[in-house]
PDB file of C-alpha atoms in Angstrom:
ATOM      1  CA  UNK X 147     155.718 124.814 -23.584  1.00 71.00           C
ATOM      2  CA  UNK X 148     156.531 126.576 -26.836  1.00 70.00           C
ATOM      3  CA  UNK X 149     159.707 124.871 -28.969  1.00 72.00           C
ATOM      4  CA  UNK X 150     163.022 125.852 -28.099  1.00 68.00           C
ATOM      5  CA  UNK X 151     164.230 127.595 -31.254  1.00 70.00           C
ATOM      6  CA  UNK X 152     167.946 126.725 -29.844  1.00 72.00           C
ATOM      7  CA  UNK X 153     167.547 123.302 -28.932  1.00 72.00           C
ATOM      8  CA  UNK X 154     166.133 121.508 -32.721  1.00 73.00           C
ATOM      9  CA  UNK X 155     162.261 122.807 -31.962  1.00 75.00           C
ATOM     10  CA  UNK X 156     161.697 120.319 -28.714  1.00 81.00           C
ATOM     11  CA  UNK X 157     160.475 120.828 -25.674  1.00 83.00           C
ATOM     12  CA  UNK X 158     160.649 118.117 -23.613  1.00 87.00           C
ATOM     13  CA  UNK X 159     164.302 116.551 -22.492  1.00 90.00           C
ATOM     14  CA  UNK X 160     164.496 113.290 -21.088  1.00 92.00           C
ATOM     15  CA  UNK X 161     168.288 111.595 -20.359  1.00 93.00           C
ATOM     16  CA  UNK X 162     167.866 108.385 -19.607  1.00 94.00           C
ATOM     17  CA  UNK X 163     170.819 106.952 -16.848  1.00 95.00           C
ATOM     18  CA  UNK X 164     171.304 102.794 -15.996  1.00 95.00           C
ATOM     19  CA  UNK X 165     170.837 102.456 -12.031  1.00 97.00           C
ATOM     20  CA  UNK X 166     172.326  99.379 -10.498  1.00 97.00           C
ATOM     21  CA  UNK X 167     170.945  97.891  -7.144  1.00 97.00           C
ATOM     22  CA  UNK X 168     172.658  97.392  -3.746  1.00 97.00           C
ATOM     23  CA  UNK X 169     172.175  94.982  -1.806  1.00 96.00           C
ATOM     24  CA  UNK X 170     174.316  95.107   0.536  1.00 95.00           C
ATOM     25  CA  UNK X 171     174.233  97.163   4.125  1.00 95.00           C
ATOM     26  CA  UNK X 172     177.961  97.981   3.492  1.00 94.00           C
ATOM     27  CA  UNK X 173     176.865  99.873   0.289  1.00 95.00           C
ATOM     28  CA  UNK X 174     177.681 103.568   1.550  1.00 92.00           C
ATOM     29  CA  UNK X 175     174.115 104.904   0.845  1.00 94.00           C
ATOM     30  CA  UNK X 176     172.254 102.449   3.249  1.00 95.00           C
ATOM     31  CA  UNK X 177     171.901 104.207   6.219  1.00 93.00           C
ATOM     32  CA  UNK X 178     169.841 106.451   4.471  1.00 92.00           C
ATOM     33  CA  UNK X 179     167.237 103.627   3.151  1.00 95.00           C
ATOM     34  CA  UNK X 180     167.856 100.651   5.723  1.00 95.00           C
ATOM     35  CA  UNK X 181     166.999  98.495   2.655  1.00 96.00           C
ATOM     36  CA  UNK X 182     168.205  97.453  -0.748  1.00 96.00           C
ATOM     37  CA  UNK X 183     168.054 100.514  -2.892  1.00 97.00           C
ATOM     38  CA  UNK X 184     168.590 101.883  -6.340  1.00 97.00           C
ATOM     39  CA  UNK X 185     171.825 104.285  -7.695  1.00 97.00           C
ATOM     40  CA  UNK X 186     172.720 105.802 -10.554  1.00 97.00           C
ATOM     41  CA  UNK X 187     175.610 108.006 -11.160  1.00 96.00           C
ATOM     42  CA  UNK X 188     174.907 111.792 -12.875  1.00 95.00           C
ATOM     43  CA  UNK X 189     178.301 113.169 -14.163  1.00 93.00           C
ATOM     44  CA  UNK X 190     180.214 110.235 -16.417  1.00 89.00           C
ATOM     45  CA  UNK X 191     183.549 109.260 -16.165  1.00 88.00           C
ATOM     46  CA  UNK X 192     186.158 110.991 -18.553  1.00 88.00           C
ATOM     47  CA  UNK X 193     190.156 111.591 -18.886  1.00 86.00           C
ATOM     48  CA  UNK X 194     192.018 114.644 -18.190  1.00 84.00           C
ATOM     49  CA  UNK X 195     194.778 115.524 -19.877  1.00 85.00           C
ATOM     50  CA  UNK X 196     197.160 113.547 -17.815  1.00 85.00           C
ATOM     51  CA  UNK X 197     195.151 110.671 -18.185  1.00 86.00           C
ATOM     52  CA  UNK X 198     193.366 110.129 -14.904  1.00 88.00           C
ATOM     53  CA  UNK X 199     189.553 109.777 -14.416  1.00 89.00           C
ATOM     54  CA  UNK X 200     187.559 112.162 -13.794  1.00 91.00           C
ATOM     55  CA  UNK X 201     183.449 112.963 -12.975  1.00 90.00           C
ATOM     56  CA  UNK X 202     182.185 115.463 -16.512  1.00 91.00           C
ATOM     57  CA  UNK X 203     179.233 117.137 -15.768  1.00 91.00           C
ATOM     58  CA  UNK X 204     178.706 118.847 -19.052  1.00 89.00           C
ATOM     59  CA  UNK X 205     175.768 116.847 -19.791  1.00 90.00           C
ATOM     60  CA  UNK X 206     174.467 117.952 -16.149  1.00 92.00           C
ATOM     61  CA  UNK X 207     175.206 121.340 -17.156  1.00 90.00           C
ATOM     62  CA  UNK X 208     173.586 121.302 -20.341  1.00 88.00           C
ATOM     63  CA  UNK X 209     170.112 119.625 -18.799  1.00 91.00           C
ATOM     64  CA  UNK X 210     170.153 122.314 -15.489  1.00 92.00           C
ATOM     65  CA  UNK X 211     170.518 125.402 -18.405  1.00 89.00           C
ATOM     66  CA  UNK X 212     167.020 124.200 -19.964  1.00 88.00           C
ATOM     67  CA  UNK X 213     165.480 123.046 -16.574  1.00 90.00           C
ATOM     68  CA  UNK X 214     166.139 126.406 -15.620  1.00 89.00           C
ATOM     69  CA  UNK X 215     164.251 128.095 -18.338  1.00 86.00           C
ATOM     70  CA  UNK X 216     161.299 125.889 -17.122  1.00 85.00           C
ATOM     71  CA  UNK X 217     161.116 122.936 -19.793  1.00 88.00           C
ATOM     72  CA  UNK X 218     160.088 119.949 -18.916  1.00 91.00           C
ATOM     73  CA  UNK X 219     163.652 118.235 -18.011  1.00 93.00           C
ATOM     74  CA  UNK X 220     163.567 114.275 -16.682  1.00 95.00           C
ATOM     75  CA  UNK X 221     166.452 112.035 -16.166  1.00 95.00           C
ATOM     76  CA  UNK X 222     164.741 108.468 -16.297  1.00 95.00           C
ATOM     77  CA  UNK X 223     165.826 105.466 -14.708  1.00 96.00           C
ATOM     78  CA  UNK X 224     165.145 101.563 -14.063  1.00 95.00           C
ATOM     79  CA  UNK X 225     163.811 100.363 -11.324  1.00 94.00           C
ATOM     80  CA  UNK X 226     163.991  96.757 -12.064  1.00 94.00           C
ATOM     81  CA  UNK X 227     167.319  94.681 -13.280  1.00 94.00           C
ATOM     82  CA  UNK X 228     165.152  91.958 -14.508  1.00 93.00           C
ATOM     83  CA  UNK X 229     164.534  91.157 -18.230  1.00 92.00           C
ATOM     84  CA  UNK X 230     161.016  89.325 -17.412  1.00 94.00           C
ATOM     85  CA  UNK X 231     159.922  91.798 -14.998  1.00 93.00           C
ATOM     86  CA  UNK X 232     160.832  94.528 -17.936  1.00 90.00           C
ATOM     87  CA  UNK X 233     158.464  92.632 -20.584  1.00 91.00           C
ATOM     88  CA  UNK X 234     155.734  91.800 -18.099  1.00 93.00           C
ATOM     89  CA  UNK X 235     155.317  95.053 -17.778  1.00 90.00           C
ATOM     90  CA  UNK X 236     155.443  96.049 -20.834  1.00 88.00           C
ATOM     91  CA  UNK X 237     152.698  93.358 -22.598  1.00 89.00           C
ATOM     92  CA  UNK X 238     150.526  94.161 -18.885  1.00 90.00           C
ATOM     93  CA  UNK X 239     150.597  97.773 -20.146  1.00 88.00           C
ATOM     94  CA  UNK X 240     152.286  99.256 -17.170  1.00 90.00           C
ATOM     95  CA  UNK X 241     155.976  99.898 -18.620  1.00 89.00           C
ATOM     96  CA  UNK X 242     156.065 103.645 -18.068  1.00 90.00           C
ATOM     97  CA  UNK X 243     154.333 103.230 -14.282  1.00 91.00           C
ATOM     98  CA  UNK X 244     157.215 101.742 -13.213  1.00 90.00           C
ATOM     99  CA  UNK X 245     160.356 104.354 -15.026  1.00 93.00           C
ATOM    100  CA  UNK X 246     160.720 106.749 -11.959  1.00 95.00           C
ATOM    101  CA  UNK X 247     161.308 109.892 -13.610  1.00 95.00           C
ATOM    102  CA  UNK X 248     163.338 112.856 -11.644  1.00 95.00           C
ATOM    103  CA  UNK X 249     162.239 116.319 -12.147  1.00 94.00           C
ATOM    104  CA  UNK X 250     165.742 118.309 -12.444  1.00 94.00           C
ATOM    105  CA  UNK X 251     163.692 121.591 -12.068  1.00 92.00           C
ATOM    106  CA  UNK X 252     163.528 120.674  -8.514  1.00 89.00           C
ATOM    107  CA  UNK X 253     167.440 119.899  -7.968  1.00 92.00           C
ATOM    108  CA  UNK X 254     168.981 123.390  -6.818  1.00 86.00           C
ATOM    109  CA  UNK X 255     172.595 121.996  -6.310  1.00 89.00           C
ATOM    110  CA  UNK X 256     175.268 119.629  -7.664  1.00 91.00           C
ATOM    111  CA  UNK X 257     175.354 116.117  -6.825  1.00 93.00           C
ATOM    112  CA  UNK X 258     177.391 113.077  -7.781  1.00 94.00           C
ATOM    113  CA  UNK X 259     174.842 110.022  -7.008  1.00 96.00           C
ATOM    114  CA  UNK X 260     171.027 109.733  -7.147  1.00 96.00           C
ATOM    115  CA  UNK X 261     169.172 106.912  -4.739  1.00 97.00           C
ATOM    116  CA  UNK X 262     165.905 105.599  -4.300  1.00 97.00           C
ATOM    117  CA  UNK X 263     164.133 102.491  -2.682  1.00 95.00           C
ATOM    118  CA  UNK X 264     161.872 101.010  -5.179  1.00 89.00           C
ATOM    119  CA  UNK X 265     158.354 102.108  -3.138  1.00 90.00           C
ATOM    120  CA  UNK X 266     159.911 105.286  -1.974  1.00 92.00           C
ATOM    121  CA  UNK X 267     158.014 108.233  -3.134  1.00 92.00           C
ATOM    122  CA  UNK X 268     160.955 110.333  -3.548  1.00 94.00           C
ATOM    123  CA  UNK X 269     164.803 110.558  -4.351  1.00 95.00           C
ATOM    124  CA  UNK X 270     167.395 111.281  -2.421  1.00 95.00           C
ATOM    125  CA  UNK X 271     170.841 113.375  -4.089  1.00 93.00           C
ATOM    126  CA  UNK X 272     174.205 112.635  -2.687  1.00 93.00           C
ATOM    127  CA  UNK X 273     177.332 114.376  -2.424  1.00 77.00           C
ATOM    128  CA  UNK X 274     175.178 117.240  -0.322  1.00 73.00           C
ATOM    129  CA  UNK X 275     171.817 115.470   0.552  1.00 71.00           C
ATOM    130  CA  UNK X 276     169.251 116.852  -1.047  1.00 75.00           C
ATOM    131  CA  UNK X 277     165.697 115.023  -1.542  1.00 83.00           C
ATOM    132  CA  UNK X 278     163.178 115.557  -4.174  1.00 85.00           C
ATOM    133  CA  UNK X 279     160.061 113.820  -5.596  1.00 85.00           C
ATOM    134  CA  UNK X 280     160.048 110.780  -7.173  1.00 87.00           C
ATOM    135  CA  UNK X 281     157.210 110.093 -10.210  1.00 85.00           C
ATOM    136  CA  UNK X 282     156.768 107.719 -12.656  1.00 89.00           C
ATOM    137  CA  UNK X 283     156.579 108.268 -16.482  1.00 84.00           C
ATOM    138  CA  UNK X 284     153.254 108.194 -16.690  1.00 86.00           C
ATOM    139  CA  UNK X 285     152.461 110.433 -13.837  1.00 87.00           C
ATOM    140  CA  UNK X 286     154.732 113.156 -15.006  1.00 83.00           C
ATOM    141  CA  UNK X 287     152.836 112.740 -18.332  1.00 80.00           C
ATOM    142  CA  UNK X 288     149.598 113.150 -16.757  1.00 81.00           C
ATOM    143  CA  UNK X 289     150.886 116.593 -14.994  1.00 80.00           C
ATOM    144  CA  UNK X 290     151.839 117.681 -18.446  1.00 75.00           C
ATOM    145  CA  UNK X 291     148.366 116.679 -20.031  1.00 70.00           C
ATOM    146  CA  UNK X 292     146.459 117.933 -16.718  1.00 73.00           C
ATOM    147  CA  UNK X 293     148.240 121.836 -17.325  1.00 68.00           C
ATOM    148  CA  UNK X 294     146.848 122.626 -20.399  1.00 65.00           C
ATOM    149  CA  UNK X 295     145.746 121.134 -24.494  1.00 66.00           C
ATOM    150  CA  UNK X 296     144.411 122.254 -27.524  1.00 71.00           C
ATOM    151  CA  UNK X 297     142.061 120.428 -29.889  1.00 76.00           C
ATOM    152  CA  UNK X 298     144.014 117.964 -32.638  1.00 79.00           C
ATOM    153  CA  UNK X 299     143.093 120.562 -35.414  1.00 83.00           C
ATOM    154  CA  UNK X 300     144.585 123.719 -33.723  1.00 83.00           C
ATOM    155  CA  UNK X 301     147.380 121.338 -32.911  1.00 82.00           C
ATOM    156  CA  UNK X 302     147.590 120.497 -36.350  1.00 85.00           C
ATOM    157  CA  UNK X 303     147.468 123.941 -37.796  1.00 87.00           C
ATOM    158  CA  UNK X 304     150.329 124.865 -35.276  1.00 84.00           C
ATOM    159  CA  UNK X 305     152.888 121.466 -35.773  1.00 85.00           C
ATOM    160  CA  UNK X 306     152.574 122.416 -39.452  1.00 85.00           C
ATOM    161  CA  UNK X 307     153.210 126.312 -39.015  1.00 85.00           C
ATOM    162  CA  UNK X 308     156.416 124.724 -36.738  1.00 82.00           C
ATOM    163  CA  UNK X 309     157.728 122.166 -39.676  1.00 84.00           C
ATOM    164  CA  UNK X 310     157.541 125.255 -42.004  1.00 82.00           C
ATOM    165  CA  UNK X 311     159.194 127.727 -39.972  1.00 80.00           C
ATOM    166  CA  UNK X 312     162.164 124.928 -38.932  1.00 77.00           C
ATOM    167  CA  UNK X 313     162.501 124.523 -43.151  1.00 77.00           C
ATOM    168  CA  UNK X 314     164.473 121.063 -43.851  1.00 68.00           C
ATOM    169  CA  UNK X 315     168.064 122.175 -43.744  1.00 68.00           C
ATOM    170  CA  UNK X 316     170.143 120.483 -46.370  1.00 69.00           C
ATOM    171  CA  UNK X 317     166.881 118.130 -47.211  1.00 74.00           C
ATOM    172  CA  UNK X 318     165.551 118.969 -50.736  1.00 75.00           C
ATOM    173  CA  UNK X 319     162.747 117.063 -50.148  1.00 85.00           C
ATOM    174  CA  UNK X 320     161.097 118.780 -47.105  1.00 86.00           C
ATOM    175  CA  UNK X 321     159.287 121.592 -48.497  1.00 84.00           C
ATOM    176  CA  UNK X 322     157.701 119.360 -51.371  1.00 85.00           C
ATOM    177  CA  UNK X 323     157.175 116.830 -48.974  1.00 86.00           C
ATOM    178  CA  UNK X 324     155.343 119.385 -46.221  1.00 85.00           C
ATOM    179  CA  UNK X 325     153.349 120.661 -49.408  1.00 84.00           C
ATOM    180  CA  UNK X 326     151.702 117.302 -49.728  1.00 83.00           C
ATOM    181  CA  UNK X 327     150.523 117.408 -46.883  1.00 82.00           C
ATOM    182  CA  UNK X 328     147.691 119.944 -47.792  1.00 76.00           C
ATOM    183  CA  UNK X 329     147.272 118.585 -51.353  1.00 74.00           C
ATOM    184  CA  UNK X 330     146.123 114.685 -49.859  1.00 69.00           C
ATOM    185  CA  UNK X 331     143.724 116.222 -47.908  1.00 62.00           C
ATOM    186  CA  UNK X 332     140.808 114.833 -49.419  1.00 56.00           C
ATOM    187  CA  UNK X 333     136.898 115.187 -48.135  1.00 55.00           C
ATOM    188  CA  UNK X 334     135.664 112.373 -45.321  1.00 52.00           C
ATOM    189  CA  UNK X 335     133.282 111.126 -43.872  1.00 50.00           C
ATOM    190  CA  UNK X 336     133.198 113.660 -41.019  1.00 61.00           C
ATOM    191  CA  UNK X 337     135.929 116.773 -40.059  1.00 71.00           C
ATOM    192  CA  UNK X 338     136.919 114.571 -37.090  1.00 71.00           C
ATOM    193  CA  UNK X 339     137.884 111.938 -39.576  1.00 75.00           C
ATOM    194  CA  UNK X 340     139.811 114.379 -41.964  1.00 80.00           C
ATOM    195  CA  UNK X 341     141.808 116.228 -38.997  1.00 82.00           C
ATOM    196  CA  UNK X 342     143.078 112.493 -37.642  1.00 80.00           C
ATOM    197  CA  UNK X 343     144.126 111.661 -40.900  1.00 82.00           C
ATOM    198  CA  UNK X 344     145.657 115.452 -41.439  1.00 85.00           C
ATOM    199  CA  UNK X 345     147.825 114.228 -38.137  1.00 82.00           C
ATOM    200  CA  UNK X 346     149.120 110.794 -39.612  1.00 84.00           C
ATOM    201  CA  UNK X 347     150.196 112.828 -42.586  1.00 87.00           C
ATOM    202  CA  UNK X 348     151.973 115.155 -40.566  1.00 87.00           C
ATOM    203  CA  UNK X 349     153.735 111.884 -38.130  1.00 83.00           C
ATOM    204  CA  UNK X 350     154.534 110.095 -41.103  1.00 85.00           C
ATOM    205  CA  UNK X 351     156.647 113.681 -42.360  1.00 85.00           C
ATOM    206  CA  UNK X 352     158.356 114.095 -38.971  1.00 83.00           C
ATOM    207  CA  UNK X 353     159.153 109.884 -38.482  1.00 81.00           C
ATOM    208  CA  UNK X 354     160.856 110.328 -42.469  1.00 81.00           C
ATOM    209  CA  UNK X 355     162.335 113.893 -42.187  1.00 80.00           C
ATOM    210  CA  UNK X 356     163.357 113.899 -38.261  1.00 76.00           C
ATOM    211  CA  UNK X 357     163.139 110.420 -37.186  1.00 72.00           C
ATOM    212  CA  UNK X 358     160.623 111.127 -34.531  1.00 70.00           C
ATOM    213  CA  UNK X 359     156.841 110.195 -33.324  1.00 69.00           C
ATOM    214  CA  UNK X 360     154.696 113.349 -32.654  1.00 70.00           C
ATOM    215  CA  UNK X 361     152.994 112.113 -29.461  1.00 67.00           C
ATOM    216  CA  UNK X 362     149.083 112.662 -29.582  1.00 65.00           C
ATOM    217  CA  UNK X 363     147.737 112.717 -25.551  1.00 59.00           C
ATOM    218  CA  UNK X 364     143.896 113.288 -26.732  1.00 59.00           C
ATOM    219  CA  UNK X 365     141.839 114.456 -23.745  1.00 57.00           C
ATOM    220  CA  UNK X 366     139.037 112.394 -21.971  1.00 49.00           C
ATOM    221  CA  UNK X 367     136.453 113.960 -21.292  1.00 43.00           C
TER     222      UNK X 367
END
C-alpha cells in the first residue's frame, strides 16, 4: 500500500488495547464462549461536560476512516496476563504468534467490547454481535508479505524518493543528512552487499530523523 500523504507517510496502523481475562461464568460474555475468555474494551472512558463518564470513540472513528480506504488497520491485543509466559515467548521466538491481531476492515458496525477464547480462531464484537477472524501478528504479516514485494534495491530507490518528497519539516539537518546517504556509498564486494548497506544507511536516517525502524520482510525463495 502506497503512504498516506495525510497520515505522516505510513501505511500500516496498529492500536494496541490491554484485554483482561474472565474467569468467571457470571462474566456477561460467557454464554457465548462456555469458558474463560479474553475482553478488551474499544471506545475509552472520558467526561462530558457535566462531568459524568462516558464511552469516546474518536479513536474508533479515526482507525474505521483509514480501514475504510483499505490500509492495513489492526487493533492488537494480549492473550496472556502472565509476565513469564510473555518472555518465554519472546526468547522461544514466538512473541508475535501469540498477539491476536483484529482486522478492523472486516468490522462493518459499532461495538463496545471485543472477546475471544484463547484457541478460538475468531473474535466475537459485542454490543450487536458481530464475529470476525482472529490472526496472529505474524500471520497477518505473512498475508501482507504473501500479496506482493519488490527487490531491496527498488525498495531502496523508492524509501529514499519518499524521505525526499516528506522533506524534514522544521529539521535543518534532514536534507544534508538524506544527502549522505548517496555520498557513503562506497564500492563492495558485490551489489548485493552495497544495496544492504544502502538500507542501514537509510534505517539509521529514519530511527534519528523519525524515530522509527523501516521493517525489511526479504522474500524466501
Amino acid at each position: 500500500h502506497a503512504p498516506l500523504d495525510s497520515d505522516e507517510g505510513c501505511n500500516f496502523f496498529l492500536q494496541y488495547k490491554l484485554s483482561c481475562a474472565l474467569t468467571s461464568p457470571g462474566a456477561k460474555e460467557w454464554s457465548h464462549w462456555g469458558e474463560e475468555y479474553f475482553r478488551f474494551k474499544i471506545p475509552h472512558s472520558t467526561r462530558d461536560t457535566a462531568g459524568k463518564f462516558i464511552d469516546d470513540y474518536h479513536q474508533w472513528s479515526c482507525l474505521k476512516i483509514l480501514a475504510d480506504k483499505g490500509y492495513p488497520t489492526f487493533y492488537a491485543t494480549n492473550s496472556t496476563l502472565q509476565k513469564a509466559q510473555l518472555q518465554k515467548t519472546l526468547t522461544d521466538g514466538t512473541l508475535l504468534d501469540q498477539v491476536p491481531l483484529l482486522d478492523v476492515r472486516g468490522v462493518s458496525s459499532l461495538h463496545k467490547h471485543v472477546t475471544f477464547a484463547a484457541d478460538a480462531t475468531h473474535f466475537i464484537l459485542h454490543s450487536e454481535k458481530e464475529e470476525t477472524g482472529k490472526g496472529s501478528f505474524s500471520e497477518r504479516l505473512d498475508q501482507l508479505v504473501q500479496s506482493r514485494w519488490k527487490n531491496l534495491a527498488e525498495s531502496n530507490k523508492e524509501i529514499y524518493a519518499a524521505l525526499h518528497e516528506i522533506g524534514g519539516g522544521g529539521d535543518e539537518s534532514w536534507s544534508a543528512d538524506l544527502e549522505r546517504i548517496t555520498t557513503q556509498k562506497v564500492r563492495l564486494a558485490s551489489e548485493n552487499v552495497e544495496t544492504f548497506f544502502e538500507r542501514l544507511l537509510l534505517n539509521a536516517f529514519v530511527r534519528r530523523h523519525i524515530g522509527a525502524d523501516l521493517i525489511w520482510l526479504p522474500k524466501v525463495a
